[in-house]
């Protein structure tokens, strides 16, 4: 197993993918390093691709709030929606500490997978499962926030 495939295996999203699938991703993954305070992507901006965090921590924010939506660290990923649609970024992401990431651009990945459905299907299934997990968590958070708001209205 080559070093690029081993590095991708450390990303939770890819834990169950074959070495063959990871080799395809590795061919289109571009290494980048971001220093603390650097904005990796901005809410509303164009979707460059998916980011795979090899080391470091990022803060995801929404609506210009300094309160983070979530912190993501080594082995995490974000921006997978860029591999599914061409919509704008749904949040801003800023490096909290030095981050070593791999950027996988949607068009390049789609081209690499174009003639490899046996490789692309498991990859896109993993992405869909990740999106579903995050949607469930968001739904739970929204329900909790609505319960709090309803309780606050009843108290006042």
Short mmCIF file of N, CA and C in Angstrom, two decimals:
data_model
loop_
_atom_site.label_atom_id
_atom_site.label_comp_id
_atom_site.label_asym_id
_atom_site.label_seq_id
_atom_site.Cartn_x
_atom_site.Cartn_y
_atom_site.Cartn_z
N UNK A 1 0.87 -1.18 0.00
CA UNK A 1 0.00 0.00 0.00
C UNK A 1 0.90 1.23 0.00
N UNK A 2 0.66 2.16 -0.94
CA UNK A 2 1.55 3.32 -1.01
C UNK A 2 1.17 4.37 0.05
N UNK A 3 2.07 5.35 0.23
CA UNK A 3 1.90 6.35 1.29
C UNK A 3 0.63 7.17 1.12
N UNK A 4 0.27 7.50 -0.12
CA UNK A 4 -0.94 8.31 -0.37
C UNK A 4 -2.19 7.56 0.05
N UNK A 5 -2.24 6.28 -0.27
CA UNK A 5 -3.39 5.46 0.12
C UNK A 5 -3.43 5.32 1.64
N UNK A 6 -2.28 5.12 2.27
CA UNK A 6 -2.23 5.03 3.73
C UNK A 6 -2.71 6.32 4.38
N UNK A 7 -2.34 7.47 3.81
CA UNK A 7 -2.78 8.76 4.35
C UNK A 7 -4.29 8.89 4.24
N UNK A 8 -4.86 8.50 3.11
CA UNK A 8 -6.31 8.58 2.93
C UNK A 8 -7.05 7.62 3.85
N UNK A 9 -6.46 6.48 4.15
CA UNK A 9 -7.09 5.51 5.03
C UNK A 9 -7.30 6.09 6.42
N UNK A 10 -6.53 7.12 6.80
CA UNK A 10 -6.66 7.76 8.11
C UNK A 10 -7.86 8.70 8.17
N UNK A 11 -8.47 8.99 7.04
CA UNK A 11 -9.66 9.84 6.99
C UNK A 11 -10.88 8.94 7.23
N UNK A 12 -11.65 9.25 8.26
CA UNK A 12 -12.76 8.40 8.68
C UNK A 12 -13.71 8.09 7.52
N UNK A 13 -13.99 9.05 6.67
CA UNK A 13 -14.88 8.87 5.53
C UNK A 13 -14.46 7.70 4.65
N UNK A 14 -13.17 7.45 4.57
CA UNK A 14 -12.64 6.45 3.65
C UNK A 14 -12.30 5.12 4.32
N UNK A 15 -12.64 4.94 5.58
CA UNK A 15 -12.18 3.78 6.34
C UNK A 15 -12.55 2.44 5.72
N UNK A 16 -13.66 2.38 5.00
CA UNK A 16 -14.11 1.10 4.43
C UNK A 16 -13.86 0.97 2.93
N UNK A 17 -13.21 1.95 2.33
CA UNK A 17 -12.99 1.90 0.88
C UNK A 17 -11.79 1.02 0.53
N UNK A 18 -11.83 0.47 -0.66
CA UNK A 18 -10.75 -0.38 -1.14
C UNK A 18 -9.51 0.46 -1.44
N UNK A 19 -8.37 -0.21 -1.47
CA UNK A 19 -7.14 0.46 -1.85
C UNK A 19 -7.25 1.02 -3.27
N UNK A 20 -7.96 0.32 -4.13
CA UNK A 20 -8.15 0.78 -5.51
C UNK A 20 -8.91 2.11 -5.54
N UNK A 21 -9.97 2.21 -4.75
CA UNK A 21 -10.74 3.46 -4.69
C UNK A 21 -9.88 4.58 -4.11
N UNK A 22 -9.13 4.28 -3.07
CA UNK A 22 -8.28 5.30 -2.46
C UNK A 22 -7.17 5.74 -3.40
N UNK A 23 -6.68 4.84 -4.23
CA UNK A 23 -5.65 5.21 -5.20
C UNK A 23 -6.20 6.22 -6.21
N UNK A 24 -7.46 6.06 -6.60
CA UNK A 24 -8.08 7.02 -7.53
C UNK A 24 -8.19 8.39 -6.86
N UNK A 25 -8.64 8.42 -5.60
CA UNK A 25 -8.76 9.68 -4.87
C UNK A 25 -7.37 10.31 -4.70
N UNK A 26 -6.40 9.49 -4.37
CA UNK A 26 -5.03 10.01 -4.15
C UNK A 26 -4.48 10.71 -5.39
N UNK A 27 -4.84 10.23 -6.56
CA UNK A 27 -4.34 10.83 -7.81
C UNK A 27 -4.84 12.26 -8.01
N UNK A 28 -6.01 12.58 -7.45
CA UNK A 28 -6.58 13.92 -7.66
C UNK A 28 -6.53 14.78 -6.40
N UNK A 29 -5.97 14.25 -5.31
CA UNK A 29 -5.88 15.00 -4.05
C UNK A 29 -4.64 15.88 -4.06
N UNK A 30 -4.84 17.15 -3.72
CA UNK A 30 -3.75 18.11 -3.68
C UNK A 30 -3.43 18.47 -2.23
N UNK A 31 -2.19 18.26 -1.78
CA UNK A 31 -1.84 18.63 -0.40
C UNK A 31 -1.75 20.14 -0.24
N UNK A 32 -2.26 20.62 0.89
CA UNK A 32 -2.19 22.06 1.21
C UNK A 32 -1.93 22.18 2.71
N UNK A 33 -1.29 23.26 3.10
CA UNK A 33 -1.06 23.57 4.51
C UNK A 33 -1.64 24.94 4.79
N UNK A 34 -2.39 25.06 5.88
CA UNK A 34 -3.00 26.33 6.27
C UNK A 34 -2.55 26.66 7.69
N UNK A 35 -2.15 27.90 7.88
CA UNK A 35 -1.70 28.37 9.19
C UNK A 35 -2.91 28.82 10.02
N UNK A 36 -2.76 28.89 11.35
CA UNK A 36 -3.87 29.33 12.21
C UNK A 36 -4.43 30.67 11.76
N UNK A 37 -5.76 30.76 11.75
CA UNK A 37 -6.43 31.99 11.36
C UNK A 37 -6.76 32.07 9.88
N UNK A 38 -6.17 31.19 9.06
CA UNK A 38 -6.44 31.21 7.63
C UNK A 38 -7.84 30.65 7.37
N UNK A 39 -8.59 31.35 6.53
CA UNK A 39 -9.93 30.89 6.16
C UNK A 39 -9.80 29.94 4.96
N UNK A 40 -10.15 28.68 5.17
CA UNK A 40 -10.05 27.69 4.11
C UNK A 40 -11.16 27.86 3.09
N UNK A 41 -12.34 28.21 3.57
CA UNK A 41 -13.45 28.52 2.66
C UNK A 41 -14.42 29.44 3.38
N UNK A 42 -15.17 30.20 2.57
CA UNK A 42 -16.09 31.21 3.10
C UNK A 42 -17.53 30.86 2.72
N UNK A 43 -18.40 31.00 3.69
CA UNK A 43 -19.83 30.77 3.47
C UNK A 43 -20.31 31.60 2.28
N UNK A 44 -21.03 30.97 1.37
CA UNK A 44 -21.54 31.65 0.19
C UNK A 44 -20.59 31.64 -0.99
N UNK A 45 -19.33 31.29 -0.74
CA UNK A 45 -18.34 31.25 -1.81
C UNK A 45 -18.47 30.02 -2.69
N UNK A 46 -17.71 30.02 -3.75
CA UNK A 46 -17.72 28.89 -4.68
C UNK A 46 -17.13 27.66 -3.99
N UNK A 47 -17.66 26.51 -4.32
CA UNK A 47 -17.19 25.26 -3.75
C UNK A 47 -15.99 24.74 -4.54
N UNK A 48 -14.82 24.81 -3.93
CA UNK A 48 -13.59 24.36 -4.59
C UNK A 48 -13.51 22.84 -4.59
N UNK A 49 -13.92 22.23 -3.52
CA UNK A 49 -13.83 20.78 -3.40
C UNK A 49 -13.97 20.36 -1.97
N UNK A 50 -13.70 19.11 -1.72
CA UNK A 50 -13.77 18.55 -0.38
C UNK A 50 -12.38 18.63 0.26
N UNK A 51 -12.36 18.88 1.55
CA UNK A 51 -11.12 18.98 2.31
C UNK A 51 -11.02 17.78 3.26
N UNK A 52 -9.87 17.15 3.27
CA UNK A 52 -9.58 16.01 4.14
C UNK A 52 -8.51 16.45 5.12
N UNK A 53 -8.82 16.45 6.41
CA UNK A 53 -7.89 16.96 7.41
C UNK A 53 -6.95 15.85 7.87
N UNK A 54 -5.69 15.95 7.45
CA UNK A 54 -4.69 14.96 7.86
C UNK A 54 -4.18 15.28 9.26
N UNK A 55 -4.00 16.56 9.56
CA UNK A 55 -3.62 16.98 10.92
C UNK A 55 -4.07 18.41 11.11
N UNK A 56 -4.31 18.76 12.38
CA UNK A 56 -4.77 20.11 12.71
C UNK A 56 -6.24 20.15 13.05
N UNK A 57 -6.71 21.36 13.33
CA UNK A 57 -8.10 21.56 13.74
C UNK A 57 -8.66 22.79 13.02
N UNK A 58 -9.92 22.70 12.60
CA UNK A 58 -10.61 23.82 11.99
C UNK A 58 -11.90 24.10 12.75
N UNK A 59 -12.37 25.36 12.63
CA UNK A 59 -13.66 25.77 13.21
C UNK A 59 -14.60 26.07 12.06
N UNK A 60 -15.79 25.48 12.13
CA UNK A 60 -16.82 25.72 11.14
C UNK A 60 -17.80 26.72 11.74
N UNK A 61 -18.06 27.83 11.02
CA UNK A 61 -18.98 28.86 11.51
C UNK A 61 -20.04 29.14 10.44
N UNK A 62 -21.14 29.73 10.89
CA UNK A 62 -22.27 30.02 10.01
C UNK A 62 -22.78 31.42 10.31
N UNK A 63 -23.11 32.15 9.27
CA UNK A 63 -23.74 33.46 9.45
C UNK A 63 -22.85 34.50 10.09
N UNK A 64 -21.54 34.35 9.96
CA UNK A 64 -20.62 35.35 10.51
C UNK A 64 -20.45 35.28 12.01
N UNK A 65 -21.07 34.31 12.66
CA UNK A 65 -20.97 34.17 14.11
C UNK A 65 -19.59 33.67 14.50
N UNK A 66 -19.07 34.17 15.59
CA UNK A 66 -17.80 33.67 16.11
C UNK A 66 -18.00 32.34 16.83
N UNK A 67 -19.25 32.04 17.18
CA UNK A 67 -19.54 30.77 17.82
C UNK A 67 -19.47 29.68 16.77
N UNK A 68 -18.63 28.73 16.99
CA UNK A 68 -18.45 27.67 16.01
C UNK A 68 -19.64 26.73 15.96
N UNK A 69 -19.96 26.30 14.76
CA UNK A 69 -20.96 25.26 14.59
C UNK A 69 -20.37 23.95 15.08
N UNK A 70 -19.11 23.74 14.71
CA UNK A 70 -18.41 22.51 15.10
C UNK A 70 -16.91 22.71 14.92
N UNK A 71 -16.14 21.93 15.65
CA UNK A 71 -14.69 21.88 15.46
C UNK A 71 -14.40 20.52 14.84
N UNK A 72 -13.52 20.51 13.84
CA UNK A 72 -13.14 19.27 13.18
C UNK A 72 -11.63 19.10 13.27
N UNK A 73 -11.19 17.88 13.51
CA UNK A 73 -9.76 17.63 13.64
C UNK A 73 -9.27 16.54 12.71
N UNK A 74 -8.10 16.06 13.01
CA UNK A 74 -7.44 15.04 12.20
C UNK A 74 -8.37 13.87 11.91
N UNK A 75 -8.39 13.45 10.66
CA UNK A 75 -9.24 12.34 10.25
C UNK A 75 -10.62 12.76 9.79
N UNK A 76 -10.95 14.04 9.97
CA UNK A 76 -12.26 14.56 9.58
C UNK A 76 -12.22 15.10 8.15
N UNK A 77 -13.37 15.45 7.67
CA UNK A 77 -13.48 16.03 6.33
C UNK A 77 -14.60 17.06 6.34
N UNK A 78 -14.60 17.93 5.35
CA UNK A 78 -15.71 18.86 5.15
C UNK A 78 -15.73 19.25 3.68
N UNK A 79 -16.84 19.80 3.25
CA UNK A 79 -16.97 20.24 1.87
C UNK A 79 -17.39 19.16 0.91
N UNK A 80 -17.86 18.04 1.44
CA UNK A 80 -18.25 16.94 0.56
C UNK A 80 -19.42 17.28 -0.34
N UNK A 81 -20.22 18.28 0.03
CA UNK A 81 -21.32 18.69 -0.84
C UNK A 81 -20.80 19.21 -2.19
N UNK A 82 -19.57 19.70 -2.20
CA UNK A 82 -18.97 20.18 -3.45
C UNK A 82 -18.78 19.04 -4.45
N UNK A 83 -18.77 17.81 -3.97
CA UNK A 83 -18.63 16.66 -4.86
C UNK A 83 -19.98 16.20 -5.38
N UNK A 84 -21.05 16.76 -4.81
CA UNK A 84 -22.40 16.34 -5.17
C UNK A 84 -23.12 17.39 -6.01
N UNK A 85 -22.95 18.66 -5.64
CA UNK A 85 -23.61 19.74 -6.39
C UNK A 85 -22.68 20.92 -6.55
N UNK A 86 -23.14 21.92 -7.27
CA UNK A 86 -22.33 23.12 -7.50
C UNK A 86 -22.79 24.29 -6.67
N UNK A 87 -23.51 24.02 -5.58
CA UNK A 87 -24.02 25.10 -4.74
C UNK A 87 -22.91 25.80 -3.99
N UNK A 88 -23.21 26.97 -3.45
CA UNK A 88 -22.21 27.72 -2.69
C UNK A 88 -21.91 27.05 -1.35
N UNK A 89 -20.80 27.42 -0.77
CA UNK A 89 -20.41 26.90 0.55
C UNK A 89 -21.49 27.22 1.57
N UNK A 90 -21.82 26.26 2.40
CA UNK A 90 -22.88 26.45 3.40
C UNK A 90 -22.35 27.02 4.70
N UNK A 91 -21.03 27.08 4.87
CA UNK A 91 -20.43 27.59 6.10
C UNK A 91 -19.01 28.07 5.79
N UNK A 92 -18.45 28.80 6.74
CA UNK A 92 -17.05 29.22 6.65
C UNK A 92 -16.22 28.27 7.51
N UNK A 93 -14.99 28.03 7.10
CA UNK A 93 -14.10 27.14 7.83
C UNK A 93 -12.75 27.83 7.98
N UNK A 94 -12.27 27.91 9.24
CA UNK A 94 -11.03 28.61 9.55
C UNK A 94 -10.11 27.69 10.34
N UNK A 95 -8.83 27.71 10.00
CA UNK A 95 -7.84 26.90 10.72
C UNK A 95 -7.66 27.46 12.13
N UNK A 96 -7.76 26.58 13.11
CA UNK A 96 -7.52 26.95 14.51
C UNK A 96 -6.05 26.75 14.84
N UNK A 97 -5.48 25.74 14.25
CA UNK A 97 -4.05 25.47 14.36
C UNK A 97 -3.55 25.08 12.97
N UNK A 98 -2.27 24.95 12.84
CA UNK A 98 -1.70 24.57 11.54
C UNK A 98 -2.39 23.29 11.04
N UNK A 99 -2.87 23.33 9.80
CA UNK A 99 -3.61 22.21 9.24
C UNK A 99 -2.94 21.70 7.97
N UNK A 100 -2.75 20.41 7.94
CA UNK A 100 -2.25 19.71 6.76
C UNK A 100 -3.47 19.01 6.17
N UNK A 101 -3.89 19.43 4.99
CA UNK A 101 -5.10 18.89 4.38
C UNK A 101 -4.82 18.40 2.97
N UNK A 102 -5.75 17.60 2.48
CA UNK A 102 -5.78 17.22 1.08
C UNK A 102 -7.06 17.80 0.50
N UNK A 103 -6.96 18.45 -0.64
CA UNK A 103 -8.13 19.02 -1.31
C UNK A 103 -8.46 18.14 -2.51
N UNK A 104 -9.71 17.69 -2.57
CA UNK A 104 -10.17 16.86 -3.67
C UNK A 104 -11.22 17.68 -4.42
N UNK A 105 -10.88 18.10 -5.62
CA UNK A 105 -11.79 18.93 -6.42
C UNK A 105 -12.80 18.05 -7.14
N UNK A 106 -14.06 18.49 -7.09
CA UNK A 106 -15.15 17.73 -7.67
C UNK A 106 -14.98 17.35 -9.13
N UNK A 107 -14.71 18.31 -10.02
CA UNK A 107 -14.58 17.97 -11.44
C UNK A 107 -13.46 16.97 -11.72
N UNK A 108 -12.34 17.12 -11.02
CA UNK A 108 -11.23 16.19 -11.22
C UNK A 108 -11.59 14.78 -10.74
N UNK A 109 -12.28 14.70 -9.60
CA UNK A 109 -12.68 13.40 -9.09
C UNK A 109 -13.70 12.75 -10.01
N UNK A 110 -14.68 13.53 -10.46
CA UNK A 110 -15.70 12.98 -11.37
C UNK A 110 -15.06 12.45 -12.64
N UNK A 111 -14.09 13.16 -13.16
CA UNK A 111 -13.40 12.70 -14.37
C UNK A 111 -12.63 11.41 -14.10
N UNK A 112 -11.93 11.36 -12.97
CA UNK A 112 -11.16 10.16 -12.63
C UNK A 112 -12.06 8.95 -12.42
N UNK A 113 -13.26 9.19 -11.92
CA UNK A 113 -14.19 8.09 -11.64
C UNK A 113 -15.11 7.78 -12.81
N UNK A 114 -15.10 8.61 -13.85
CA UNK A 114 -16.03 8.48 -14.96
C UNK A 114 -16.12 7.10 -15.56
N UNK A 115 -15.00 6.44 -15.71
CA UNK A 115 -15.01 5.11 -16.33
C UNK A 115 -14.82 4.00 -15.28
N UNK A 116 -14.98 4.36 -14.01
CA UNK A 116 -14.73 3.40 -12.93
C UNK A 116 -15.91 3.31 -11.96
N UNK A 117 -17.10 2.92 -12.42
CA UNK A 117 -18.26 2.86 -11.53
C UNK A 117 -18.05 1.92 -10.34
N UNK A 118 -17.25 0.89 -10.52
CA UNK A 118 -17.00 -0.04 -9.41
C UNK A 118 -16.22 0.62 -8.28
N UNK A 119 -15.53 1.70 -8.59
CA UNK A 119 -14.78 2.47 -7.60
C UNK A 119 -15.62 3.66 -7.12
N UNK A 120 -16.31 4.30 -8.06
CA UNK A 120 -17.09 5.50 -7.73
C UNK A 120 -18.29 5.21 -6.84
N UNK A 121 -18.96 4.11 -7.07
CA UNK A 121 -20.18 3.80 -6.29
C UNK A 121 -19.89 3.71 -4.79
N UNK A 122 -18.88 2.95 -4.35
CA UNK A 122 -18.61 2.90 -2.91
C UNK A 122 -18.18 4.26 -2.34
N UNK A 123 -17.45 5.04 -3.13
CA UNK A 123 -17.02 6.36 -2.67
C UNK A 123 -18.22 7.27 -2.46
N UNK A 124 -19.09 7.32 -3.46
CA UNK A 124 -20.27 8.19 -3.32
C UNK A 124 -21.24 7.67 -2.27
N UNK A 125 -21.28 6.36 -2.05
CA UNK A 125 -22.10 5.82 -0.97
C UNK A 125 -21.56 6.30 0.38
N UNK A 126 -20.24 6.29 0.55
CA UNK A 126 -19.62 6.77 1.79
C UNK A 126 -19.93 8.26 2.00
N UNK A 127 -19.89 9.04 0.92
CA UNK A 127 -20.22 10.46 1.02
C UNK A 127 -21.68 10.64 1.39
N UNK A 128 -22.58 9.88 0.77
CA UNK A 128 -24.01 9.96 1.08
C UNK A 128 -24.26 9.58 2.54
N UNK A 129 -23.60 8.54 3.03
CA UNK A 129 -23.77 8.12 4.43
C UNK A 129 -23.29 9.22 5.38
N UNK A 130 -22.21 9.90 5.02
CA UNK A 130 -21.69 10.99 5.85
C UNK A 130 -22.67 12.16 5.88
N UNK A 131 -23.22 12.51 4.73
CA UNK A 131 -24.20 13.60 4.65
C UNK A 131 -25.44 13.23 5.46
N UNK A 132 -25.90 11.98 5.36
CA UNK A 132 -27.07 11.53 6.11
C UNK A 132 -26.83 11.63 7.62
N UNK A 133 -25.64 11.24 8.06
CA UNK A 133 -25.31 11.32 9.49
C UNK A 133 -25.35 12.77 9.97
N UNK A 134 -24.78 13.66 9.17
CA UNK A 134 -24.78 15.08 9.55
C UNK A 134 -26.18 15.67 9.51
N UNK A 135 -27.00 15.24 8.57
CA UNK A 135 -28.38 15.73 8.49
C UNK A 135 -29.18 15.27 9.71
N UNK A 136 -28.98 14.04 10.14
CA UNK A 136 -29.66 13.56 11.35
C UNK A 136 -29.27 14.38 12.57
N UNK A 137 -27.98 14.66 12.70
CA UNK A 137 -27.51 15.47 13.83
C UNK A 137 -28.09 16.88 13.77
N UNK A 138 -28.16 17.45 12.57
CA UNK A 138 -28.73 18.79 12.39
C UNK A 138 -30.22 18.79 12.73
N UNK A 139 -30.93 17.76 12.34
CA UNK A 139 -32.36 17.64 12.65
C UNK A 139 -32.56 17.57 14.16
N UNK A 140 -31.73 16.78 14.85
CA UNK A 140 -31.81 16.69 16.31
C UNK A 140 -31.53 18.05 16.95
N UNK A 141 -30.51 18.75 16.47
CA UNK A 141 -30.18 20.07 17.00
C UNK A 141 -31.32 21.06 16.78
N UNK A 142 -31.93 21.02 15.61
CA UNK A 142 -33.04 21.91 15.30
C UNK A 142 -34.23 21.62 16.21
N UNK A 143 -34.54 20.35 16.40
CA UNK A 143 -35.66 19.99 17.28
C UNK A 143 -35.40 20.47 18.70
N UNK A 144 -34.17 20.30 19.18
CA UNK A 144 -33.82 20.75 20.53
C UNK A 144 -33.94 22.27 20.64
N UNK A 145 -33.46 23.00 19.63
CA UNK A 145 -33.54 24.47 19.65
C UNK A 145 -35.00 24.93 19.64
N UNK A 146 -35.84 24.25 18.89
CA UNK A 146 -37.26 24.62 18.86
C UNK A 146 -37.93 24.33 20.20
N UNK A 147 -37.55 23.24 20.85
CA UNK A 147 -38.09 22.94 22.18
C UNK A 147 -37.68 24.01 23.18
N UNK A 148 -36.43 24.43 23.11
CA UNK A 148 -35.96 25.51 24.00
C UNK A 148 -36.74 26.80 23.76
N UNK A 149 -36.93 27.13 22.48
CA UNK A 149 -37.65 28.35 22.16
C UNK A 149 -39.10 28.28 22.63
N UNK A 150 -39.72 27.14 22.46
CA UNK A 150 -41.09 26.98 22.92
C UNK A 150 -41.18 27.07 24.43
N UNK A 151 -40.22 26.49 25.13
CA UNK A 151 -40.19 26.58 26.59
C UNK A 151 -40.00 28.01 27.05
N UNK A 152 -39.15 28.74 26.38
CA UNK A 152 -38.89 30.15 26.74
C UNK A 152 -40.14 31.00 26.54
N UNK A 153 -40.92 30.71 25.49
CA UNK A 153 -42.15 31.45 25.26
C UNK A 153 -43.17 31.17 26.36
N UNK A 154 -43.23 29.97 26.84
CA UNK A 154 -44.19 29.60 27.88
C UNK A 154 -43.83 30.19 29.24
N UNK A 155 -42.53 30.37 29.47
CA UNK A 155 -42.05 30.90 30.74
C UNK A 155 -42.30 32.40 30.81
N UNK A 156 -42.14 33.10 29.71
CA UNK A 156 -42.26 34.57 29.76
C UNK A 156 -43.66 35.06 29.65
#
